[in-house]
């Protein structure tokens, strides 16, 4: 794409432009056949002759472009894409060829004798190129114009003839003909260069009248040449040069006027405007203001109206969308309230009916007993024995009634076969066909009702799903009320009544688990042995630096940067724990919850993405409602969680939502890192009750706690007590921990919380009265259970304690001091190893052993898309501020950085590229910078990173489409360049798409502060590289990789292609100086799109590979 530029200064540009004139136009003229008028008087008096002559000349011009198409395309393809079209727009004089006939009349028929030959054209170009003088327009001496021979035709604006009757070969490019006869002023509509005695027609859009002498300055106006001295008969001639607008502005049709031919200049009328070099006047838009002689139309009103309409539309969308969300939430809340009310009313009605039925049963049994006693003592005794035989079920219960009725019926049949009384018949019918209420029958223990209740898959409406969910919840509450001391086995037996889905069990056994920091030989855990069983709640406790969180991370396979030794078995098999990540829940210590979503929306999203894809929606609703009910979040379910800037729910409620995100996915293993930190006692008890209920369903729960109250402590099943250095002090049932320590002589004083007392001992704050050193407690535990004890621990417990106190989070096996350089080098290697382990952990692929098929990428993409749309609609104010800033930038640049005709708007478009890149990057940074923690948590649980990235990018396409409109609504209508709105919009859209991808990469690779700094520096630096590179240098090659160069080129091309006719030389010169090519417009757009796509792929790879776990 790069073209070689001359090493000369700006004067070389003038030479090249003259060469372009010669090559492109004069070569076309040299093939003109000599046209002579034998009878000039006849020609002058015949209009038909005028038309015929003009048509012949024009046809001669237009027929020769095909001859030079190949050369023009080769040398000037960067600025001329369609030779025929540009030729017609520059030299199609068919509409007004009067200046040709006038010139033929003036020259008395020897017009073709005054046209330059190929040799003169070649000389003209070579002399100009080698001279390189911009201050004068003199050519080098030649046959006709030299020191010894300087005819009048050598002066600017004058030309000579070869002579009448002389034959001339216009194709001769070797010999300059002698052209010194009949020298006279150049014809109107033609220009005659200084130092050569031939003439060239001016292009359309030029105004080339005969010059008039300015007596004051001595200059031939409107041109800038003077009359030669010593020649009193010499007068001002025609135009003397056609070049770029900076060198020959005087021949351009001035702004405010239009030139239908090169000899006419007409002022623009009111309601029209005429730009520089116009051949016709353009009509102004309806609301534009165009005074007479206007050079441009003022379409600012359209920009204001366009922006007002766009703003109004955006306001409607934002407000209505937010209102739609609010209305939808209200309707859903009403539906939920009605469902709850209906379920409760049904439950109350069932309870009343059950009480009435029990009373009726008692009366029926009493009546039967009395009737039996009156007939016979034998029968009475037999009846009493029958009642006693079936008395395993208490009289008055459902279990007793069928036997009583069956016995009574049998006795009556064997005896006198009496008919059944009405009461008995009624009771039997009730038992056989219990009346069903519309909705769900909540009678506990009545299994026949399940045959009539609609299943989850049969539910479609929101109301039905809520009624089903709350019906199941009420049933579970009633069952729990009847079985207050319910155990895990009791839940299994209860599952047949309330249809609780069985979860796969996960049991983790670990033996001699040891973690040592790489290159530091520091132990984080050491010789930890035990197991975590399903259906039990295990608490991990210990002082600060005991490695509690590290222990849980090691169990889940997330301990990076460490050497792991020992054995970890999952369900008795040596399988990687990552293979079960779809059914493992991990609750981090920080409350990583989306603040701009409600409580229900957070939980519902986690449930939809992480529950089985085969699970019906009503069952998912049931899971979410059960979690909301168990965590006590009903009152705030429709409230926003809130952020640091915007207040939402309380801290305790936020902590429970953080736990609920993992509970709704029905995990088999649930690990919690300090879930009770920051909670009051009531909130902690509520949370523990919810976890106890999960444990009753077979969930293996392990959590880190700090000094719980005695009520909380008693709710745990197992306790893992760690000392500093990651050493086990106790691992077993909570009920036996005091018994174990009592055997060591450590007795908990009265009115002292046991966990607080044990931790104080491990911290060294409290010394046991038995004299046992706390540093020996890990060894005592190993010896108590028969575990092997390392030799260094047996040799010196004091050394172990000292090394433990030296480290806040681990014990060093060796205490030899190292130099600063050695320690620094070890830290460097440790950090590198940790990053390497993180990458290997992120890219490792393990077989899925969880037997749970979660939603695929496309389905998760839909879920992410819905969530992000809600978040963006709730952040409408931020979006509005972004649009306002972009609007102000458009106003400023549209007013100050005008798109000039001389440079085709290079300066204005350069500022546009910088401003739009900077503002759009800053906005796009928020897409990923603010949600890093959320993504890390969600991806660690098995959610699709690809779906997350694509959803973010899809929502940002709204900004990609709208932001160019916002900017152009001010920039374009304040500036009104020649390029169309459509072209500018397409380029801006591609630019925004490209810089948005760059912002993604910056947001993912860097923290928020450095990412913003890079977003500001990159557009400025890349623009400087793109606009200040010299040809052939490394900077020029580097600029081809800068998106700013391609965007700027696309803007300039879209504007430059609107300049034609007299602007051709200016267009070619400007594009040559910039290194741009008219045929590269689509290439520039494709490059921006491909670069934006490539940088998105790079950002996605970085996000998936290098993110934290």
mmCIF file of N, CA and C in Angstrom, residues 29-80:
data_model
loop_
_atom_site.group_PDB
_atom_site.id
_atom_site.type_symbol
_atom_site.label_atom_id
_atom_site.label_comp_id
_atom_site.label_asym_id
_atom_site.label_seq_id
_atom_site.Cartn_x
_atom_site.Cartn_y
_atom_site.Cartn_z
ATOM 1 N N UNK A 29 -5.387 14.596 -25.406
ATOM 2 C CA UNK A 29 -5.594 15.611 -26.430
ATOM 3 C C UNK A 29 -4.641 15.437 -27.607
ATOM 4 N N UNK A 30 -3.498 14.789 -27.370
ATOM 5 C CA UNK A 30 -2.508 14.719 -28.447
ATOM 6 C C UNK A 30 -2.974 13.859 -29.601
ATOM 7 N N UNK A 31 -4.007 13.078 -29.369
ATOM 8 C CA UNK A 31 -4.524 12.266 -30.455
ATOM 9 C C UNK A 31 -5.625 12.968 -31.242
ATOM 10 N N UNK A 32 -5.860 14.226 -30.946
ATOM 11 C CA UNK A 32 -6.868 14.974 -31.707
ATOM 12 C C UNK A 32 -6.430 15.107 -33.167
ATOM 13 N N UNK A 33 -7.308 14.760 -34.028
ATOM 14 C CA UNK A 33 -7.016 14.966 -35.447
ATOM 15 C C UNK A 33 -7.149 16.447 -35.774
ATOM 16 N N UNK A 34 -6.343 16.966 -36.658
ATOM 17 C CA UNK A 34 -6.443 18.391 -36.993
ATOM 18 C C UNK A 34 -7.815 18.710 -37.566
ATOM 19 N N UNK A 35 -8.439 19.676 -36.937
ATOM 20 C CA UNK A 35 -9.762 20.116 -37.393
ATOM 21 C C UNK A 35 -9.622 21.555 -37.882
ATOM 22 N N UNK A 36 -9.784 21.777 -39.124
ATOM 23 C CA UNK A 36 -9.620 23.130 -39.695
ATOM 24 C C UNK A 36 -10.943 23.626 -40.223
ATOM 25 N N UNK A 37 -11.105 24.882 -40.192
ATOM 26 C CA UNK A 37 -12.319 25.537 -40.679
ATOM 27 C C UNK A 37 -11.934 26.361 -41.886
ATOM 28 N N UNK A 38 -12.275 25.880 -43.027
ATOM 29 C CA UNK A 38 -11.920 26.590 -44.251
ATOM 30 C C UNK A 38 -12.666 27.902 -44.365
ATOM 31 N N UNK A 39 -13.842 27.885 -43.831
ATOM 32 C CA UNK A 39 -14.647 29.098 -43.937
ATOM 33 C C UNK A 39 -15.051 29.519 -42.542
ATOM 34 N N UNK A 40 -14.254 30.331 -41.924
ATOM 35 C CA UNK A 40 -14.526 30.743 -40.559
ATOM 36 C C UNK A 40 -15.796 31.549 -40.474
ATOM 37 N N UNK A 41 -16.025 32.366 -41.461
ATOM 38 C CA UNK A 41 -17.235 33.172 -41.422
ATOM 39 C C UNK A 41 -18.471 32.291 -41.452
ATOM 40 N N UNK A 42 -18.375 31.188 -42.295
ATOM 41 C CA UNK A 42 -19.508 30.265 -42.338
ATOM 42 C C UNK A 42 -19.671 29.568 -41.001
ATOM 43 N N UNK A 43 -18.557 29.204 -40.392
ATOM 44 C CA UNK A 43 -18.607 28.541 -39.087
ATOM 45 C C UNK A 43 -19.206 29.446 -38.033
ATOM 46 N N UNK A 44 -18.816 30.696 -38.074
ATOM 47 C CA UNK A 44 -19.304 31.613 -37.056
ATOM 48 C C UNK A 44 -20.795 31.858 -37.177
ATOM 49 N N UNK A 45 -21.291 31.792 -38.391
ATOM 50 C CA UNK A 45 -22.696 32.144 -38.585
ATOM 51 C C UNK A 45 -23.620 30.961 -38.506
ATOM 52 N N UNK A 46 -23.111 29.707 -38.406
ATOM 53 C CA UNK A 46 -23.965 28.514 -38.428
ATOM 54 C C UNK A 46 -23.980 27.857 -37.054
ATOM 55 N N UNK A 47 -25.110 27.863 -36.352
ATOM 56 C CA UNK A 47 -25.208 27.160 -35.058
ATOM 57 C C UNK A 47 -24.968 25.673 -35.204
ATOM 58 N N UNK A 48 -25.428 25.087 -36.311
ATOM 59 C CA UNK A 48 -25.203 23.660 -36.533
ATOM 60 C C UNK A 48 -23.721 23.360 -36.636
ATOM 61 N N UNK A 49 -22.986 24.253 -37.290
ATOM 62 C CA UNK A 49 -21.541 24.050 -37.398
ATOM 63 C C UNK A 49 -20.881 24.124 -36.023
ATOM 64 N N UNK A 50 -21.334 25.070 -35.207
ATOM 65 C CA UNK A 50 -20.795 25.175 -33.838
ATOM 66 C C UNK A 50 -20.994 23.881 -33.064
ATOM 67 N N UNK A 51 -22.214 23.368 -33.127
ATOM 68 C CA UNK A 51 -22.528 22.143 -32.385
ATOM 69 C C UNK A 51 -21.721 20.968 -32.905
ATOM 70 N N UNK A 52 -21.594 20.881 -34.260
ATOM 71 C CA UNK A 52 -20.841 19.784 -34.848
ATOM 72 C C UNK A 52 -19.372 19.863 -34.450
ATOM 73 N N UNK A 53 -18.833 21.041 -34.503
ATOM 74 C CA UNK A 53 -17.420 21.212 -34.147
ATOM 75 C C UNK A 53 -17.174 20.859 -32.674
ATOM 76 N N UNK A 54 -18.021 21.354 -31.820
ATOM 77 C CA UNK A 54 -17.859 21.070 -30.388
ATOM 78 C C UNK A 54 -17.995 19.585 -30.103
ATOM 79 N N UNK A 55 -18.931 18.928 -30.793
ATOM 80 C CA UNK A 55 -19.128 17.495 -30.574
ATOM 81 C C UNK A 55 -17.916 16.703 -31.026
ATOM 82 N N UNK A 56 -17.309 17.121 -32.155
ATOM 83 C CA UNK A 56 -16.122 16.441 -32.638
ATOM 84 C C UNK A 56 -14.967 16.572 -31.645
ATOM 85 N N UNK A 57 -14.795 17.767 -31.117
ATOM 86 C CA UNK A 57 -13.717 17.988 -30.139
ATOM 87 C C UNK A 57 -13.954 17.163 -28.882
ATOM 88 N N UNK A 58 -15.186 17.162 -28.403
ATOM 89 C CA UNK A 58 -15.489 16.417 -27.172
ATOM 90 C C UNK A 58 -15.317 14.919 -27.371
ATOM 91 N N UNK A 59 -15.787 14.431 -28.523
ATOM 92 C CA UNK A 59 -15.619 13.006 -28.808
ATOM 93 C C UNK A 59 -14.147 12.634 -28.871
ATOM 94 N N UNK A 60 -13.345 13.549 -29.432
ATOM 95 C CA UNK A 60 -11.910 13.287 -29.480
ATOM 96 C C UNK A 60 -11.331 13.176 -28.077
ATOM 97 N N UNK A 61 -11.808 14.035 -27.150
ATOM 98 C CA UNK A 61 -11.357 13.968 -25.755
ATOM 99 C C UNK A 61 -11.760 12.648 -25.115
ATOM 100 N N UNK A 62 -13.038 12.290 -25.227
ATOM 101 C CA UNK A 62 -13.588 11.177 -24.465
ATOM 102 C C UNK A 62 -13.203 9.828 -25.009
ATOM 103 N N UNK A 63 -12.746 9.733 -26.240
ATOM 104 C CA UNK A 63 -12.445 8.433 -26.831
ATOM 105 C C UNK A 63 -11.060 7.929 -26.478
ATOM 106 N N UNK A 64 -10.233 8.752 -25.845
ATOM 107 C CA UNK A 64 -8.849 8.357 -25.631
ATOM 108 C C UNK A 64 -8.555 7.910 -24.201
ATOM 109 N N UNK A 65 -9.566 7.931 -23.317
ATOM 110 C CA UNK A 65 -9.305 7.502 -21.928
ATOM 111 C C UNK A 65 -8.999 6.029 -21.850
ATOM 112 N N UNK A 66 -9.625 5.216 -22.732
ATOM 113 C CA UNK A 66 -9.389 3.768 -22.689
ATOM 114 C C UNK A 66 -7.954 3.437 -23.031
ATOM 115 N N UNK A 67 -7.280 4.298 -23.808
ATOM 116 C CA UNK A 67 -5.896 4.021 -24.191
ATOM 117 C C UNK A 67 -4.977 4.079 -22.982
ATOM 118 N N UNK A 68 -5.304 4.971 -22.044
ATOM 119 C CA UNK A 68 -4.393 5.209 -20.923
ATOM 120 C C UNK A 68 -4.918 4.650 -19.606
ATOM 121 N N UNK A 69 -5.964 3.828 -19.680
ATOM 122 C CA UNK A 69 -6.527 3.286 -18.443
ATOM 123 C C UNK A 69 -5.496 2.482 -17.663
ATOM 124 N N UNK A 70 -4.732 1.676 -18.382
ATOM 125 C CA UNK A 70 -3.775 0.813 -17.707
ATOM 126 C C UNK A 70 -2.704 1.638 -16.986
ATOM 127 N N UNK A 71 -2.161 2.652 -17.665
ATOM 128 C CA UNK A 71 -1.136 3.482 -17.039
ATOM 129 C C UNK A 71 -1.700 4.302 -15.888
ATOM 130 N N UNK A 72 -2.897 4.827 -16.096
ATOM 131 C CA UNK A 72 -3.502 5.632 -15.032
ATOM 132 C C UNK A 72 -3.772 4.772 -13.804
ATOM 133 N N UNK A 73 -4.284 3.558 -14.057
ATOM 134 C CA UNK A 73 -4.561 2.659 -12.936
ATOM 135 C C UNK A 73 -3.273 2.267 -12.230
ATOM 136 N N UNK A 74 -2.199 2.129 -12.991
ATOM 137 C CA UNK A 74 -0.930 1.706 -12.406
ATOM 138 C C UNK A 74 -0.297 2.790 -11.557
ATOM 139 N N UNK A 75 -0.281 4.023 -12.074
ATOM 140 C CA UNK A 75 0.429 5.098 -11.381
ATOM 141 C C UNK A 75 -0.480 5.928 -10.481
ATOM 142 N N UNK A 76 -1.748 5.979 -10.815
ATOM 143 C CA UNK A 76 -2.656 6.838 -10.053
ATOM 144 C C UNK A 76 -3.881 6.087 -9.565
ATOM 145 N N UNK A 77 -3.761 4.770 -9.419
ATOM 146 C CA UNK A 77 -4.882 3.988 -8.909
ATOM 147 C C UNK A 77 -5.226 4.319 -7.476
ATOM 148 N N UNK A 78 -4.278 4.886 -6.725
ATOM 149 C CA UNK A 78 -4.559 5.230 -5.329
ATOM 150 C C UNK A 78 -5.529 6.397 -5.204
ATOM 151 N N UNK A 79 -5.658 7.222 -6.255
ATOM 152 C CA UNK A 79 -6.550 8.371 -6.171
ATOM 153 C C UNK A 79 -7.614 8.383 -7.263
ATOM 154 N N UNK A 80 -7.525 7.490 -8.232
ATOM 155 C CA UNK A 80 -8.511 7.400 -9.309
ATOM 156 C C UNK A 80 -8.944 5.944 -9.397
#
